[in-house]
Coordinates of C-alpha atoms and ligand atoms in Angstrom, one line a residue:
Chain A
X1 CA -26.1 19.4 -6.8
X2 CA -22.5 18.2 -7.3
X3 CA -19.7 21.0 -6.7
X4 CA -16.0 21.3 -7.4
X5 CA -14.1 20.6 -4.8
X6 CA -10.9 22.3 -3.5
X7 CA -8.0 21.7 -0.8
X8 CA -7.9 25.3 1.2
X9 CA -5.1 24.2 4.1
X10 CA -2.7 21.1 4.7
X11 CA -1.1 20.4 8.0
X12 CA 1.4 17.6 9.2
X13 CA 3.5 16.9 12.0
X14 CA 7.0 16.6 12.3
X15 CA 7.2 12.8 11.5
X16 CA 9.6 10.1 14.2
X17 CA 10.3 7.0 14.5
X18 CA 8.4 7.7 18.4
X19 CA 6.4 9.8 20.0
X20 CA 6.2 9.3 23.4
X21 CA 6.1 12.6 24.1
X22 CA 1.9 13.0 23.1
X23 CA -1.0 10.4 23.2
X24 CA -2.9 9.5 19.5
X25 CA -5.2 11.9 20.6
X26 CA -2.1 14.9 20.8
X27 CA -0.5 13.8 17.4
X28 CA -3.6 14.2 15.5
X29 CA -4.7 17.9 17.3
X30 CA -1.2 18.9 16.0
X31 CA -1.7 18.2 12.7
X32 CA -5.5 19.3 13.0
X33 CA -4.0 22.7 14.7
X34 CA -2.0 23.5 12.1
X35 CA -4.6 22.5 8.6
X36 CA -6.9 25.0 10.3
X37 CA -4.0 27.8 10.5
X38 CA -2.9 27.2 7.7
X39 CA -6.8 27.6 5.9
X40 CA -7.1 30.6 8.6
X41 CA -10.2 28.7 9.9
X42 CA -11.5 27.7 12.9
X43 CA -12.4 24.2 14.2
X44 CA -16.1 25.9 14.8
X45 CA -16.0 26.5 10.5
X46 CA -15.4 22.6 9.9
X47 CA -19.3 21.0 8.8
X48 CA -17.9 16.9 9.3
X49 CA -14.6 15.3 9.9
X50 CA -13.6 11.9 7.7
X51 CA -10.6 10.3 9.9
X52 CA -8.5 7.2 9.0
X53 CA -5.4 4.5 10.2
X54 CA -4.7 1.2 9.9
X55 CA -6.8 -1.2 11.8
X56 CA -5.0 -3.2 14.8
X57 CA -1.7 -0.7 14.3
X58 CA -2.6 1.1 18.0
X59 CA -5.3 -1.8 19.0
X60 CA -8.4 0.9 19.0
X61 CA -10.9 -0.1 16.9
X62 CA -13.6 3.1 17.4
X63 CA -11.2 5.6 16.9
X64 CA -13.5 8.3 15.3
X65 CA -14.9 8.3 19.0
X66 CA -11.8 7.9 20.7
X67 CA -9.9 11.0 19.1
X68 CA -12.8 13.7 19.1
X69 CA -10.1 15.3 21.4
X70 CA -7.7 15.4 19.0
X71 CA -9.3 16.1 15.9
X72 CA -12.2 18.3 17.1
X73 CA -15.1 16.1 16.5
X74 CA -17.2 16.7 19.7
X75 CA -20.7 16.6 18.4
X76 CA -20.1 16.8 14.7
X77 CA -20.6 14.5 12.2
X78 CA -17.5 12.2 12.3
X79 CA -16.8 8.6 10.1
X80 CA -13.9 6.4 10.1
X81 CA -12.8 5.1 6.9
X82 CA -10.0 2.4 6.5
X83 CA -8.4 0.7 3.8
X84 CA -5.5 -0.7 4.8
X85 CA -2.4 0.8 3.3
X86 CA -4.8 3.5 1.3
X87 CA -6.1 4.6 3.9
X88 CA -4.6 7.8 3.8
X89 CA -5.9 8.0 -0.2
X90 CA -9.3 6.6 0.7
X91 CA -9.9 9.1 3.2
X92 CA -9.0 12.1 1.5
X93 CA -11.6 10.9 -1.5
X94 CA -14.4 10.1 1.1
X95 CA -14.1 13.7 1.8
X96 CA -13.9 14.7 -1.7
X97 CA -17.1 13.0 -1.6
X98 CA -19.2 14.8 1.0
X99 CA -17.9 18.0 0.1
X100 CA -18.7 17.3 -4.3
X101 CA -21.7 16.0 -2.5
X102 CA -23.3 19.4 -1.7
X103 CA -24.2 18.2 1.4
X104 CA -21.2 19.8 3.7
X105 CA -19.1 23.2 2.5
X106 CA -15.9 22.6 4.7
X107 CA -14.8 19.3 5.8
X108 CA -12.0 18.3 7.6
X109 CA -10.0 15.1 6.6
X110 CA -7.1 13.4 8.8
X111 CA -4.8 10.1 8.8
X112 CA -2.4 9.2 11.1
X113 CA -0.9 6.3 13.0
X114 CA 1.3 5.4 15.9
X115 CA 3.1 2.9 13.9
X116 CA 6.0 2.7 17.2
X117 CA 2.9 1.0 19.4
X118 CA 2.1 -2.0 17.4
X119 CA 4.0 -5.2 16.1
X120 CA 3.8 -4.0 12.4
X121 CA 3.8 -7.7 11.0
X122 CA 1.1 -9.2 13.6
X123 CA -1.5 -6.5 12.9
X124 CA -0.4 -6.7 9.2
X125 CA -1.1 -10.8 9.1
X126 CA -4.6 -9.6 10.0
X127 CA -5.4 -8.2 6.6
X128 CA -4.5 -11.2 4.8
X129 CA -6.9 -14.8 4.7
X130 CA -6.6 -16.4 7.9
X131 CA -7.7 -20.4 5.7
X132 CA -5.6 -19.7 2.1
X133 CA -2.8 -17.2 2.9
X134 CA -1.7 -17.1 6.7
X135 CA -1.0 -20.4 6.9
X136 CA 1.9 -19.9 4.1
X137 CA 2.7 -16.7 4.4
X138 CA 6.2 -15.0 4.7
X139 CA 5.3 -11.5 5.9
X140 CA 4.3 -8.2 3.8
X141 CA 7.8 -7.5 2.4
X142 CA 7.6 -11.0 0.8
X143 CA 4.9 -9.7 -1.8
X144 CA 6.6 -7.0 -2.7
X145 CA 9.7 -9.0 -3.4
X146 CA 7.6 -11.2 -5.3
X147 CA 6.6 -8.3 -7.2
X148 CA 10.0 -7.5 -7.9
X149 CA 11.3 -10.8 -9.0
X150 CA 8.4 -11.1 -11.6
X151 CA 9.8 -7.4 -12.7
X152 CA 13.0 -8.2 -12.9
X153 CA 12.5 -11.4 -14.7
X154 CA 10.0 -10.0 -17.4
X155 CA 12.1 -6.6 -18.2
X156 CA 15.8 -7.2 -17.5
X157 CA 15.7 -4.5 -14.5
X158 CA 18.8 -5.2 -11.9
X159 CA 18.7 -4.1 -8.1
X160 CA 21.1 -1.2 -9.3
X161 CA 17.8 0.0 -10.8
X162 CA 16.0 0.1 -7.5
X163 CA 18.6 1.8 -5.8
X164 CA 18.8 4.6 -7.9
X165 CA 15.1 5.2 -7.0
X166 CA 15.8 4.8 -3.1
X167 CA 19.2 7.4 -4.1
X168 CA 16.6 9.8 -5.2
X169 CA 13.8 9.7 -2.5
X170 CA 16.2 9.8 0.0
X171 CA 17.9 12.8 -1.4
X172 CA 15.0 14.4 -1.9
X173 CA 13.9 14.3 1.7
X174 CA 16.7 16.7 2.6
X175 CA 14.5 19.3 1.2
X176 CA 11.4 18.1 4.1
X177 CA 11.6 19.4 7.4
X178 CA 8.8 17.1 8.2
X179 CA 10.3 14.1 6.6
X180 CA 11.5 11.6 9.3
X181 CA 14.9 10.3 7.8
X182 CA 17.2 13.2 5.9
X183 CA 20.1 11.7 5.6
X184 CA 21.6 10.9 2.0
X185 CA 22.8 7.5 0.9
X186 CA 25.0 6.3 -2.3
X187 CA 24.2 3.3 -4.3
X188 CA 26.6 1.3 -2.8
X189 CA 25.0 1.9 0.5
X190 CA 21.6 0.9 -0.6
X191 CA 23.4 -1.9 -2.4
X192 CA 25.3 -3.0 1.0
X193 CA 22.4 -2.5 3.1
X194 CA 21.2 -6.2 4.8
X195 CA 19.3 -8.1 2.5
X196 CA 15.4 -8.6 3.7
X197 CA 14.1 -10.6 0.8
X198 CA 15.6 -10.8 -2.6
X199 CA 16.0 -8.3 -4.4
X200 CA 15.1 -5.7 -1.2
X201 CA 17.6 -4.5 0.6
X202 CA 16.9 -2.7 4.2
X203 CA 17.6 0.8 2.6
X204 CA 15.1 0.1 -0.3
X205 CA 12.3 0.3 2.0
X206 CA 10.0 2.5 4.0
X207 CA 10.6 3.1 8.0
X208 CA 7.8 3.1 10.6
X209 CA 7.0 6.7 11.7
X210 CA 4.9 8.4 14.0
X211 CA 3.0 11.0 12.5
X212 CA -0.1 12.7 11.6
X213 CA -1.6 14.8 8.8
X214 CA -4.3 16.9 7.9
X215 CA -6.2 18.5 5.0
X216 CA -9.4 20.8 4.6
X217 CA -11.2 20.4 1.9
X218 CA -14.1 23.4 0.4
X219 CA -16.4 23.5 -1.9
X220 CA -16.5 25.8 -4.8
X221 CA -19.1 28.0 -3.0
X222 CA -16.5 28.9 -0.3
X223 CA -13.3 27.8 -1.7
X224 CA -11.8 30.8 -3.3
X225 CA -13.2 32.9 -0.4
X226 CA -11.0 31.0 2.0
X227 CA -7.8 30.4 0.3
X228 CA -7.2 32.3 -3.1
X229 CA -5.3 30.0 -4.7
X230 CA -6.7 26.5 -3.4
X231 CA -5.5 23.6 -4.9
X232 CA -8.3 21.8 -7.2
X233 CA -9.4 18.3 -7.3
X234 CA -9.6 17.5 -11.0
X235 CA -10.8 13.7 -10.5
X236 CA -10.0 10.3 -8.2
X237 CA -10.3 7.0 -9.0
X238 CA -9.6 4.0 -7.0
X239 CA -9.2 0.0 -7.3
X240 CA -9.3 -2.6 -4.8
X241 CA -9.1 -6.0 -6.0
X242 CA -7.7 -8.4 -3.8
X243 CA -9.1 -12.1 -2.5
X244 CA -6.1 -14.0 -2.3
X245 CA -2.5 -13.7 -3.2
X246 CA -2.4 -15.8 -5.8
X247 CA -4.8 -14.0 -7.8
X248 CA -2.5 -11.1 -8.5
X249 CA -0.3 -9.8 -11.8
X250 CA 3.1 -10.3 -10.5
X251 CA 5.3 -7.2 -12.3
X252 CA 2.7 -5.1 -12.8
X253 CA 0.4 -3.1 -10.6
X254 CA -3.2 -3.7 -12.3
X255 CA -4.7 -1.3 -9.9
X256 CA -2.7 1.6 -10.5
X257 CA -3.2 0.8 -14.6
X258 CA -6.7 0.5 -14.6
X259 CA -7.3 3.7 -11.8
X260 CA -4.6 6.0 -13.7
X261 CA -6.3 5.4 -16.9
X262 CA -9.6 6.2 -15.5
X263 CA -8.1 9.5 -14.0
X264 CA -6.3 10.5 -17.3
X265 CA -9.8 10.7 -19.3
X266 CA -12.0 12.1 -16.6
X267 CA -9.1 15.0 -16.9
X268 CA -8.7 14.6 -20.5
X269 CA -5.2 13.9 -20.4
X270 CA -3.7 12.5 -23.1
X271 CA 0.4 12.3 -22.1
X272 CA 0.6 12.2 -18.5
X273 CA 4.2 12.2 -18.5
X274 CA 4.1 15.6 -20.3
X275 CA 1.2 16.6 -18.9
X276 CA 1.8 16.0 -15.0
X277 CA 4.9 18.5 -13.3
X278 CA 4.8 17.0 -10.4
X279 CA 4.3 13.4 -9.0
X280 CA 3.9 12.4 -5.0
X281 CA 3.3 8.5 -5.2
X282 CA 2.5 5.8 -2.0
X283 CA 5.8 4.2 -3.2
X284 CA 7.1 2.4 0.4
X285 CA 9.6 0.4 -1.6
X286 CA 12.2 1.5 -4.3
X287 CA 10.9 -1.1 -7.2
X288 CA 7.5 0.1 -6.6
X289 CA 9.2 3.7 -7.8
X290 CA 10.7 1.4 -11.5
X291 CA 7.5 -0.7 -12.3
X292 CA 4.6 1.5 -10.9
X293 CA 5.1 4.7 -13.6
X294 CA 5.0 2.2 -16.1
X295 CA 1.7 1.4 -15.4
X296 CA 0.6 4.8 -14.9
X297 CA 1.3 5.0 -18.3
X298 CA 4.3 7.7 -17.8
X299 CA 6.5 5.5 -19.6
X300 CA 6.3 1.9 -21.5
X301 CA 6.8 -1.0 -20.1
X302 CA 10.3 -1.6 -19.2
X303 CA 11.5 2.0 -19.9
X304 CA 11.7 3.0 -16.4
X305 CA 15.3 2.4 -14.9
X306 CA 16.5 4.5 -18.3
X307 CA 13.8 7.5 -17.6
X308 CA 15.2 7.2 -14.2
X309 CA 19.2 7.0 -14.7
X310 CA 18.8 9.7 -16.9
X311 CA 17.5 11.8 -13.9
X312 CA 13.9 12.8 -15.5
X313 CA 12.5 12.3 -11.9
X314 CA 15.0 14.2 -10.1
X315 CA 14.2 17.7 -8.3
X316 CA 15.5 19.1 -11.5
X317 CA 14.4 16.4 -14.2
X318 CA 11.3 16.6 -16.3
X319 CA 9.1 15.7 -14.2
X320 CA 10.2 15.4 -10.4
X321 CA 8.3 12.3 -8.1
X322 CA 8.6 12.6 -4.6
X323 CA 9.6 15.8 -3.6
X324 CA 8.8 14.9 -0.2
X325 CA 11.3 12.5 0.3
X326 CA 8.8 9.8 -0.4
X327 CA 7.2 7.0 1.6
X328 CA 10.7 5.5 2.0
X329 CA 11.5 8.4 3.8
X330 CA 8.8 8.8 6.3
X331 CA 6.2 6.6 6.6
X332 CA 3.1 6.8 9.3
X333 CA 0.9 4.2 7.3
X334 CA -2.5 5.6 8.0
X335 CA -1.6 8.9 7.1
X336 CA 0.8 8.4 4.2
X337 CA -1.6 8.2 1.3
X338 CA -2.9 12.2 3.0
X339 CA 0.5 13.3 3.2
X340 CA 0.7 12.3 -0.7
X341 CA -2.2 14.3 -0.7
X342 CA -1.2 17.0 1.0
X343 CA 2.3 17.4 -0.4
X344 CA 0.6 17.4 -4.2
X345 CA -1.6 20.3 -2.7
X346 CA 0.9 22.2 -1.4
X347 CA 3.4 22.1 -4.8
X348 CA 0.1 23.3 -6.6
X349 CA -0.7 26.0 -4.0
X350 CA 3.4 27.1 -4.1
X351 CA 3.3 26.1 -0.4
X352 CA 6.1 23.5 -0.8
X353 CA 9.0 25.7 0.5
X354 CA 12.3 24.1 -0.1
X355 CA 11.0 21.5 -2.1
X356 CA 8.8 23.3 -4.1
X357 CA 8.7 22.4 -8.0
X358 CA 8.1 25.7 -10.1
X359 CA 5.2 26.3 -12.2
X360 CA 2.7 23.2 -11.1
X361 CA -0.3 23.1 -13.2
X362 CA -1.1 19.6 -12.4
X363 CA -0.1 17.6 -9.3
X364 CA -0.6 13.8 -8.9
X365 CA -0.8 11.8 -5.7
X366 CA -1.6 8.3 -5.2
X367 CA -2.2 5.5 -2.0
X368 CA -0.6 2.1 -2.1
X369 CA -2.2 -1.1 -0.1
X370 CA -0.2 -4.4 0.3
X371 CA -2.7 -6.2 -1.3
X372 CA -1.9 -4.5 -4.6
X373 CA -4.9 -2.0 -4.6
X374 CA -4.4 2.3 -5.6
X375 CA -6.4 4.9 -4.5
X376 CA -5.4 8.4 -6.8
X377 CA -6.0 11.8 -6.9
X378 CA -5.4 14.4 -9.2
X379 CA -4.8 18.0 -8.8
X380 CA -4.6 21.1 -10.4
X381 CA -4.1 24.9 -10.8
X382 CA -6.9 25.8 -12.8
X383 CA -11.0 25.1 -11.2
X384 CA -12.4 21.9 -13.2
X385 CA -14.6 22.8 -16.2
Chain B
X1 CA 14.9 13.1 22.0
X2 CA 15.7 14.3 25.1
X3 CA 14.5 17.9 23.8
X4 CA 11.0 15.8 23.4
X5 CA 10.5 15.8 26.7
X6 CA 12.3 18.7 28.8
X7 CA 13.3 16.7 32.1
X8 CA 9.7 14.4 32.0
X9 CA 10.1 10.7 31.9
X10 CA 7.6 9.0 29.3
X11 CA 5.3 6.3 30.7
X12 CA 4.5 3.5 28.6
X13 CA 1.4 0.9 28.8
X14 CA 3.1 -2.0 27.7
X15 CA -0.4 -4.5 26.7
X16 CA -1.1 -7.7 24.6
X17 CA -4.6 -8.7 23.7
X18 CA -5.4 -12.1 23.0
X19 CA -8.6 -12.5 20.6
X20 CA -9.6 -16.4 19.9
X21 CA -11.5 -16.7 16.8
X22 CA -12.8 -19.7 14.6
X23 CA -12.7 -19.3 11.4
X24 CA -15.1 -21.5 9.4
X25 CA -14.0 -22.2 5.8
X26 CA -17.5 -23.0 4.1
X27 CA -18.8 -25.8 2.4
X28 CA -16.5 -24.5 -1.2
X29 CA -13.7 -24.6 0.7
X30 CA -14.1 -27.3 3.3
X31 CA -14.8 -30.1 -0.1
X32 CA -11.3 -29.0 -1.3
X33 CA -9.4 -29.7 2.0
X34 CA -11.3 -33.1 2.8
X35 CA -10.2 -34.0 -0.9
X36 CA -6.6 -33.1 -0.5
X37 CA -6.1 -34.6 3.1
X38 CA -8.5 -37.7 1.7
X39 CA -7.5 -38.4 -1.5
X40 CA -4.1 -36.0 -2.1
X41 CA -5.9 -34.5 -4.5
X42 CA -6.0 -30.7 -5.8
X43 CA -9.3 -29.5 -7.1
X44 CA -10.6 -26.2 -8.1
X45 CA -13.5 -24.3 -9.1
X46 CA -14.6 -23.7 -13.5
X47 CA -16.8 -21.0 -14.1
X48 CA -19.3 -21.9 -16.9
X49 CA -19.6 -18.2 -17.9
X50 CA -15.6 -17.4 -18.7
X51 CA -13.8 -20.7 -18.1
X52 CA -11.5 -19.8 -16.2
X53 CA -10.3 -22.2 -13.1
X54 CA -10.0 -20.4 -10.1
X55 CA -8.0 -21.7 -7.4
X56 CA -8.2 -21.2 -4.2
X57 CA -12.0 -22.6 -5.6
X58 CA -14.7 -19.9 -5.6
X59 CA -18.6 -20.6 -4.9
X60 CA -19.0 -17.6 -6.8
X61 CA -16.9 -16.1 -10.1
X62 CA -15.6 -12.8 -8.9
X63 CA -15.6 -11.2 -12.6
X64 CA -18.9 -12.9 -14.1
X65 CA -20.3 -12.8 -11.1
X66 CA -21.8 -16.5 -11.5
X67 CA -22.5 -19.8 -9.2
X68 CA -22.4 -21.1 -12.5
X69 CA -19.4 -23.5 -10.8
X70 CA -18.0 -26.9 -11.8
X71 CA -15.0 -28.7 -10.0
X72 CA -12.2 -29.8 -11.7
X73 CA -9.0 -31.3 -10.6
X74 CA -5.8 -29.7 -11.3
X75 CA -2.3 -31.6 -11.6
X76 CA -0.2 -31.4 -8.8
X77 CA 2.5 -29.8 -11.0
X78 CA 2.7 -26.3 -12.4
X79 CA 5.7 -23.4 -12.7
X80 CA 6.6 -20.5 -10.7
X81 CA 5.6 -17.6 -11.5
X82 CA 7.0 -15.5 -8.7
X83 CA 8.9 -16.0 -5.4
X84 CA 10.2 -14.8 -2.2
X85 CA 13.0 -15.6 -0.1
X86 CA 12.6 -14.4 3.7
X87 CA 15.7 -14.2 4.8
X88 CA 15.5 -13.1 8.7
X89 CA 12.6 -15.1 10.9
X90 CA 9.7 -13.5 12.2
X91 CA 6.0 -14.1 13.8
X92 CA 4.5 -14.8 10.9
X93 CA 7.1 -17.4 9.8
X94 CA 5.6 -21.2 11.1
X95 CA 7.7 -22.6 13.7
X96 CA 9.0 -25.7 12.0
X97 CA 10.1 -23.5 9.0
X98 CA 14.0 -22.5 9.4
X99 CA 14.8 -18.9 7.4
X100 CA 15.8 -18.9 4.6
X101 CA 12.3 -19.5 3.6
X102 CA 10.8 -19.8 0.5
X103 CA 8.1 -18.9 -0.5
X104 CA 6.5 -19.3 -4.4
X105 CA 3.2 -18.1 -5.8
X106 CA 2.8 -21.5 -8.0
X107 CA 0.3 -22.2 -10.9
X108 CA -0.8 -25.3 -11.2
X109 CA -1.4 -27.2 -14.9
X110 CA -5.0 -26.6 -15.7
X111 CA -5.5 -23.5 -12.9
X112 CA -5.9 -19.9 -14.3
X113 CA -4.8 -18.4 -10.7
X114 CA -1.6 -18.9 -8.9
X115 CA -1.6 -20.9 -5.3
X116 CA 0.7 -19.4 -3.1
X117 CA 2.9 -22.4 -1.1
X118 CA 6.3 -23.0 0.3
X119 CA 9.0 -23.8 -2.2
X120 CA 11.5 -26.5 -0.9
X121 CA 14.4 -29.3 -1.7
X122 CA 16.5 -26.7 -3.4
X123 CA 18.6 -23.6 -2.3
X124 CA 17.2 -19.5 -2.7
X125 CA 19.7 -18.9 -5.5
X126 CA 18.6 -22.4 -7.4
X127 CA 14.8 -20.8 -7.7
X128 CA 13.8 -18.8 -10.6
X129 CA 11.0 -18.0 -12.0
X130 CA 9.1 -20.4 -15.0
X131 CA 10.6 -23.2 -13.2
X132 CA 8.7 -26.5 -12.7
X133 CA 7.9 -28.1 -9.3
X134 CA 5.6 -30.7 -8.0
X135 CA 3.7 -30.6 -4.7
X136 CA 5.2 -32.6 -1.8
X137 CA 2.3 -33.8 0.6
X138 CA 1.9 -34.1 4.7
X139 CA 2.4 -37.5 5.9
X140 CA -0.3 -36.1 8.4
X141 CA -2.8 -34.1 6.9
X142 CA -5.4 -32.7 9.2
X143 CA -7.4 -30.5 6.4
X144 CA -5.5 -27.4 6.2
X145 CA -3.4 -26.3 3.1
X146 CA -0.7 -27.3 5.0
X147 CA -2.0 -30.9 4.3
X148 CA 0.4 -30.1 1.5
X149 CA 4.2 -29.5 2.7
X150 CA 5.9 -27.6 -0.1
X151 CA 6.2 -27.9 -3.3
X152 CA 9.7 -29.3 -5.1
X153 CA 11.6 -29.1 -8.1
X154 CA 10.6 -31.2 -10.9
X155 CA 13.8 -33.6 -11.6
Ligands
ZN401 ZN1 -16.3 -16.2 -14.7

């Protein structure tokens, strides 16, 4: 019974640091509104809805039930799914899941948060042990710069090196209308930029955005019928793996190793890095952008500040990341890991517009959580064998 | 943002909710706090099946999968294997800790996992990482891991 499985429309808001101007309910409609223009469907064509954000961010816990006026899910079959800082990933593969299923043709899969309503550190301390960790705990930015240091230490890599990868998103996101900061910096502004915790400067890291996003997902049966070039899912994988902090590999992202690997031979995809033309990773800090390819396996360990100062992930490079301008850009938590989605869809569907990267065959996107899980999806041209 | 809103001023709800909760820490963890705030010991759980010594101690071997448990005690030194240094105060910071605070994921002689403590008694730019230190404990120790206060350099 299982079927391919295909993205037919994308949709997104225009991501800010605040909208005051709608409810939750108002943000998610106009990304919903315009997934089902852009698939030419209507919300009557939609067989179940999969909708996702971080728990505690806007203090509603049932919110499947709360936004059925936003996202169209009056009397359809609706489920929540939440992950934390994947949750944008994990819900785009829970519908990946009901549609490969067999079970529903067209489903309709959102993320989205309010980050501007919440105190992002208090509903954050939530997701870590309340006995072990929160009692010696220094905040979420403090495990990414342990991350770093470990990095740093092990490889030789300088905060120079993470700059250049904040240069680059941030460039990049001059190309995204829907991006929530356009504005270019230079190294030395990165470099200048107040220090948060060592080596992270305030301009190596993600914002908190406002925003929405949505994606419709078909299955084989219907797929080609509704969009002629839809954008297929090849394979997902994801890894969740944290009890404590402690228990963690400190430079190097065992999640993102172990899924990516998975991914690479469902696909049969032997050098990703050659392989792969486009890359749209959950990267909401710039070292994330050095040590994470390296455990995708798109370099060796160690080699990424050279693949990057040599400009291989630029617009123009060998193979661009973050064409979007990246998490460090714009970042709505709950639905970052669908923009990912969305944004790798689009470059294979040649929907990207300005930031479009010719001639994508395949397309890889990817959900971060602070507790040092992935979530990844890969996407291509061509239909699966 | 003005052209967000045409003329109409935005309402907001400002709201706090206040959950209590009581967290119970389980008989595998509540025998390793009574033994540090008793006897300023640090203990930890051995898996029979792949040896290793998991600490914060486990009833239950995440990888084997076992309750094939034995406790051992762990020395109260052990090196740094990463670290963070908070540099502006927040919620989430304890309110006798003054920024800049350190903080070090620390693993202990005889552990396979790292604990993650304060770091104290030295200066941000005197940490690295592979360091020695030595855990301080609470003149008052009431059970929590907080029973031990930081851990210091090894002189
Ligand atoms: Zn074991």
């Amino acid at each position: 019974m299982a079927k391919r499985v295909a993205i037919v429309g994308t949709g997104q808001t225009f991501h800010k640091s605040h909208r005051p101007d709608v409810n939750g309910q108002e943000l998610i409609n106009e990304a919903v509104l315009r997934a089902l223009q852009d698939a030419d469907l209507k919300m009557k064509d939609i067989d179940a809805i999969v909708i996702g954000n971080m728990d505690h961010f806007e203090g509603i816990n049932y919110v499947d039930c709360w936004s059925v006026d936003g996202s169209g899910g009056t009397m359809k079959p609706i489920i929540k799914l939440t992950t934390g800082g994947t949750t944008g990933c994990t819900v785009a593969i829970g519908g990946y899941h009901l549609v490969g299923s067999g079970m529903f043709d067209r489903v309709l899969i959102i993320g989205w948060e309010k980050n501007s309503e919440s105190d992002t550190t208090g509903a954050i301390t939530t997701a870590f042990d309340p006995i072990w960790d929160r009692l010696v705990f220094a905040g979420a930015i403090s495990g990414l710069a342990a991350e770093a240091q470990a990095y740093m230490a092990r490889y030789g890599a300088s905060d120079r090196d993470g700059a250049r990868v904040s240069v680059r998103d941030r460039k990049h996101a001059m190309n995204n209308p829907h991006a929530q900061l356009r504005k270019e910096v230079s190294l030395e502004e990165v470099l200048a930029s107040p220090m948060l915790a060592d080596p992270i400067h305030l301009l190596d890291v993600c914002p908190r955005t406002d925003g929405a996003c949505a994606v419709i997902m078909a299955s084989e049966d219907v797929a080609e019928k509704i969009c002629p070039k839809p954008d297929w899912i090849w394979g997902t994988a994801a890894r969740h793996s944290y009890s404590y902090l402690g228990d963690a590999d400190y430079g190097r992202l065992t999640s993102m190793r172990e899924g990516s690997q998975e991914l690479w031979k469902k696909a049969g995809i032997k050098e990703p890095r050659k392989e792969l033309d486009v890359v749209e990773m959950y990267q909401p800090y710039s070292f994330g952008g050095l040590i994470w390819i390296e455990d995708m396996g798109l370099v060796g360990p160690g080699e990424a500040p050279q693949y990057i100062w040599d400009g291989n992930t630029d617009m123009s490079g060998e193979l661009p990341i973050n064409p979007s301008g990246g998490v460090i850009s714009c970042n709505p938590i709950g639905a970052t890991g669908l923009i990912r989605c969305a944004e790798a869809a689009m470059q294979v569907m040649g929907k990207a517009e300005g930031r479009q990267v010719p001639d994508v065959n395949f397309a890889f996107s990817s959900g971060f959580g602070g507790c040092w899980w992935t979530d990844m999806i890969l996407h291509g041209k061509n239909k699966p064998k | 943002m003005s052209d967000q809103f045409q003329g109409i001023e935005p309402m907001v709800y400002q709201s706090q909710i206040n959950v209590p909760y009581s967290w119970w820490a389980g008989d595998t963890a509540t025998r390793f706090f009574v033994t540090l705030r008793d006897e300023k010991k640090i203990t930890a759980t051995k898996c029979g099946d792949c040896g290793k010594v998991l600490l914060p101690p486990r009833k239950i071997c995440p990888r084997c999968f076992t309750e094939n448990m034995e406790w051992v005690k762990v020395s109260d030194e052990g090196t740094v294997l990463s670290f963070a240094v908070a540099r502006r105060p927040f919620a989430a910071i304890p309110a006798d800790k003054k920024v800049p605070v350190i903080w070090g994921l620390i693993q202990l002689d005889g552990a396979d996992t790292a604990l993650l403590h304060y770091l104290d008694g030295l200066r941000p730019e005197d940490v690295s990482i592979g360091m020695r230190v030595t855990a301080v404990y609470s003149e008052a120790r009431k059970g929590t891991i907080r029973d031990i206060s930081h851990f210091k350099p090894v002189k």
